[in-house]
Every structure is written in structure tokens, then in C-alpha cells.
Amino acid sequence: MNIENAKSQMRKGMLEYCVLLLLEHRPSYASDIIQQLKNAELLVVEGTLYPLLTRLKNDGLLRYEWQESTQGPPRKYYALSNEGEHFLEGLDTAWTELSNTINYLKELGTAISNNL
């Protein structure tokens, strides 16, 4: 198995959660979301982000509004809907549970190795 393929699958699984986290506190437009993900070292291209934003909007998790821009055409700013806020709370819980599981298994493996 190729580690890069495994990493890619992990990133895809986390992308929705990461986008919702970015939109939790302030509306953003797509280019800003991409830049913030890049700053967090999660590389995403427009061809991946736009379909995700559309799906999240269609699922009722995001809303958007057009805002005038001083640097070109109006921009579509995405924000969490009320349903999106509740969904993010569920993802936060799921992430904590998953993180706790991974940490437990890693610590268990270390403990087993130390006792050998």
C-alpha cells in the first residue's frame, strides 16, 4: 500500500470537518478557505472545494451571501447555517472520540512494547 494514497484518503475524510471549522466563527469566500487550509498545511484545490461547498449548502449546512468586492466581481461568502452549527457539534464529538481511540491504541502499543 502506498502511504501517499492513505494520507490522501485521510485528508478527504477530514476536509468537510475542516471547512466547517473554518466557517464556524466567520463567513469566508472560497479562495480565503483554500488559503486558510493551505496555511494549515492541508492542500486543497478549487476543483475539490467548490463541489464540497455546493454539497454542504444543498444539505442545509451552509448558507451564503454575495458581497461586493473592491478587487473585482462580487464574492460569495459562505457561513454555517443553524443546522450546520449543530452538525459541527456532532463532528466535534466524533473527532474527540476518534482521537481518544487513536491515542489509547498508540499508548497501548507503547505499553505492550515496553513490557516485552
mmCIF file of C-alpha atoms in Angstrom:
data_model
loop_
_atom_site.group_PDB
_atom_site.id
_atom_site.type_symbol
_atom_site.label_atom_id
_atom_site.label_comp_id
_atom_site.label_asym_id
_atom_site.label_seq_id
_atom_site.Cartn_x
_atom_site.Cartn_y
_atom_site.Cartn_z
ATOM 1 C CA MET A 1 0.000 0.000 0.000
ATOM 2 C CA ASN A 2 1.187 3.495 -0.840
ATOM 3 C CA ILE A 3 1.432 5.896 2.130
ATOM 4 C CA GLU A 4 0.517 8.848 -0.094
ATOM 5 C CA ASN A 5 -2.767 7.164 -1.050
ATOM 6 C CA ALA A 6 -3.544 6.521 2.611
ATOM 7 C CA LYS A 7 -2.742 10.147 3.514
ATOM 8 C CA SER A 8 -4.929 11.374 0.653
ATOM 9 C CA GLN A 9 -7.865 9.312 1.902
ATOM 10 C CA MET A 10 -7.387 10.632 5.437
ATOM 11 C CA ARG A 11 -7.348 14.234 4.152
ATOM 12 C CA LYS A 12 -10.515 13.666 2.114
ATOM 13 C CA GLY A 13 -12.247 12.281 5.173
ATOM 14 C CA MET A 14 -11.304 15.323 7.245
ATOM 15 C CA LEU A 15 -11.901 18.031 4.638
ATOM 16 C CA GLU A 16 -15.602 18.546 5.378
ATOM 17 C CA TYR A 17 -14.870 18.897 9.096
ATOM 18 C CA CYS A 18 -12.007 21.318 8.442
ATOM 19 C CA VAL A 19 -14.136 23.542 6.192
ATOM 20 C CA LEU A 20 -16.925 23.669 8.762
ATOM 21 C CA LEU A 21 -14.390 24.551 11.470
ATOM 22 C CA LEU A 22 -13.113 27.454 9.360
ATOM 23 C CA LEU A 23 -16.631 28.769 8.855
ATOM 24 C CA GLU A 24 -17.632 28.394 12.488
ATOM 25 C CA HIS A 25 -16.636 31.910 13.533
ATOM 26 C CA ARG A 26 -16.715 33.977 10.357
ATOM 27 C CA PRO A 27 -18.054 33.802 6.813
ATOM 28 C CA SER A 28 -15.423 33.269 4.126
ATOM 29 C CA TYR A 29 -15.228 33.038 0.379
ATOM 30 C CA ALA A 30 -13.738 30.033 -1.395
ATOM 31 C CA SER A 31 -10.294 31.497 -2.103
ATOM 32 C CA ASP A 32 -9.947 32.500 1.544
ATOM 33 C CA ILE A 33 -10.935 28.981 2.653
ATOM 34 C CA ILE A 34 -8.327 27.483 0.331
ATOM 35 C CA GLN A 35 -5.662 29.851 1.686
ATOM 36 C CA GLN A 36 -6.545 29.038 5.306
ATOM 37 C CA LEU A 37 -6.379 25.300 4.568
ATOM 38 C CA LYS A 38 -3.037 25.826 2.836
ATOM 39 C CA ASN A 39 -1.781 27.742 5.906
ATOM 40 C CA ALA A 40 -2.796 24.707 7.974
ATOM 41 C CA GLU A 41 -0.807 22.520 5.536
ATOM 42 C CA LEU A 42 -3.927 20.867 4.125
ATOM 43 C CA LEU A 43 -3.596 21.419 0.396
ATOM 44 C CA VAL A 44 -6.915 21.667 -1.435
ATOM 45 C CA VAL A 45 -7.654 22.841 -4.961
ATOM 46 C CA GLU A 46 -10.714 24.717 -6.194
ATOM 47 C CA GLY A 47 -11.898 21.648 -8.092
ATOM 48 C CA THR A 48 -12.229 19.833 -4.780
ATOM 49 C CA LEU A 49 -13.555 22.687 -2.649
ATOM 50 C CA TYR A 50 -16.350 24.069 -4.845
ATOM 51 C CA PRO A 51 -18.265 20.772 -5.141
ATOM 52 C CA LEU A 52 -17.913 20.285 -1.369
ATOM 53 C CA LEU A 53 -19.259 23.785 -0.654
ATOM 54 C CA THR A 54 -22.175 23.172 -3.021
ATOM 55 C CA ARG A 55 -22.980 19.846 -1.370
ATOM 56 C CA LEU A 56 -22.803 21.336 2.129
ATOM 57 C CA LYS A 57 -25.094 24.167 1.012
ATOM 58 C CA ASN A 58 -27.540 21.742 -0.610
ATOM 59 C CA ASP A 59 -27.514 19.664 2.585
ATOM 60 C CA GLY A 60 -28.542 22.770 4.527
ATOM 61 C CA LEU A 61 -25.288 23.028 6.490
ATOM 62 C CA LEU A 62 -24.113 26.249 4.827
ATOM 63 C CA ARG A 63 -25.699 29.445 3.667
ATOM 64 C CA TYR A 64 -24.130 32.108 1.503
ATOM 65 C CA GLU A 65 -24.486 35.717 0.568
ATOM 66 C CA TRP A 66 -22.972 37.812 -2.166
ATOM 67 C CA GLN A 67 -20.790 40.719 -1.071
ATOM 68 C CA GLU A 68 -19.318 43.421 -3.238
ATOM 69 C CA SER A 69 -15.549 43.320 -3.633
ATOM 70 C CA THR A 70 -13.164 46.203 -4.163
ATOM 71 C CA GLN A 71 -10.980 43.859 -6.222
ATOM 72 C CA GLY A 72 -13.326 42.586 -8.915
ATOM 73 C CA PRO A 73 -16.742 40.974 -9.086
ATOM 74 C CA PRO A 74 -18.904 40.247 -6.027
ATOM 75 C CA ARG A 75 -17.818 37.311 -3.878
ATOM 76 C CA LYS A 76 -19.911 34.525 -2.461
ATOM 77 C CA TYR A 77 -19.300 34.307 1.288
ATOM 78 C CA TYR A 78 -20.179 31.014 2.971
ATOM 79 C CA ALA A 79 -21.240 30.665 6.603
ATOM 80 C CA LEU A 80 -22.652 27.925 8.800
ATOM 81 C CA SER A 81 -26.408 27.644 8.963
ATOM 82 C CA ASN A 82 -28.085 26.762 12.267
ATOM 83 C CA GLU A 83 -28.211 23.156 11.082
ATOM 84 C CA GLY A 84 -24.520 23.393 10.188
ATOM 85 C CA GLU A 85 -23.680 24.562 13.703
ATOM 86 C CA HIS A 86 -25.447 21.526 15.181
ATOM 87 C CA PHE A 87 -23.794 19.222 12.669
ATOM 88 C CA LEU A 88 -20.377 20.656 13.576
ATOM 89 C CA GLU A 89 -21.065 19.974 17.255
ATOM 90 C CA GLY A 90 -21.669 16.327 16.308
ATOM 91 C CA LEU A 91 -18.448 16.230 14.302
ATOM 92 C CA ASP A 92 -16.567 17.738 17.251
ATOM 93 C CA THR A 93 -17.840 14.912 19.451
ATOM 94 C CA ALA A 94 -16.973 12.304 16.820
ATOM 95 C CA TRP A 95 -13.461 13.777 16.408
ATOM 96 C CA THR A 96 -12.854 13.720 20.163
ATOM 97 C CA GLU A 97 -13.987 10.096 20.377
ATOM 98 C CA LEU A 98 -11.842 9.079 17.397
ATOM 99 C CA SER A 99 -8.824 10.977 18.705
ATOM 100 C CA ASN A 100 -9.225 9.348 22.125
ATOM 101 C CA THR A 101 -9.409 5.920 20.477
ATOM 102 C CA ILE A 102 -6.272 6.515 18.400
ATOM 103 C CA ASN A 103 -4.357 7.857 21.410
ATOM 104 C CA TYR A 104 -5.451 4.901 23.535
ATOM 105 C CA LEU A 105 -4.310 2.406 20.895
ATOM 106 C CA LYS A 106 -0.977 4.174 20.461
ATOM 107 C CA GLU A 107 -0.402 4.205 24.231
ATOM 108 C CA LEU A 108 -1.443 0.561 24.457
ATOM 109 C CA GLY A 109 1.069 -0.338 21.754
ATOM 110 C CA THR A 110 3.805 1.547 23.598
ATOM 111 C CA ALA A 111 2.936 -0.174 26.866
ATOM 112 C CA ILE A 112 2.990 -3.583 25.197
ATOM 113 C CA SER A 113 6.354 -2.823 23.572
ATOM 114 C CA ASN A 114 7.840 -1.678 26.878
ATOM 115 C CA ASN A 115 6.748 -4.874 28.614
ATOM 116 C CA LEU A 116 8.298 -7.203 26.032
#
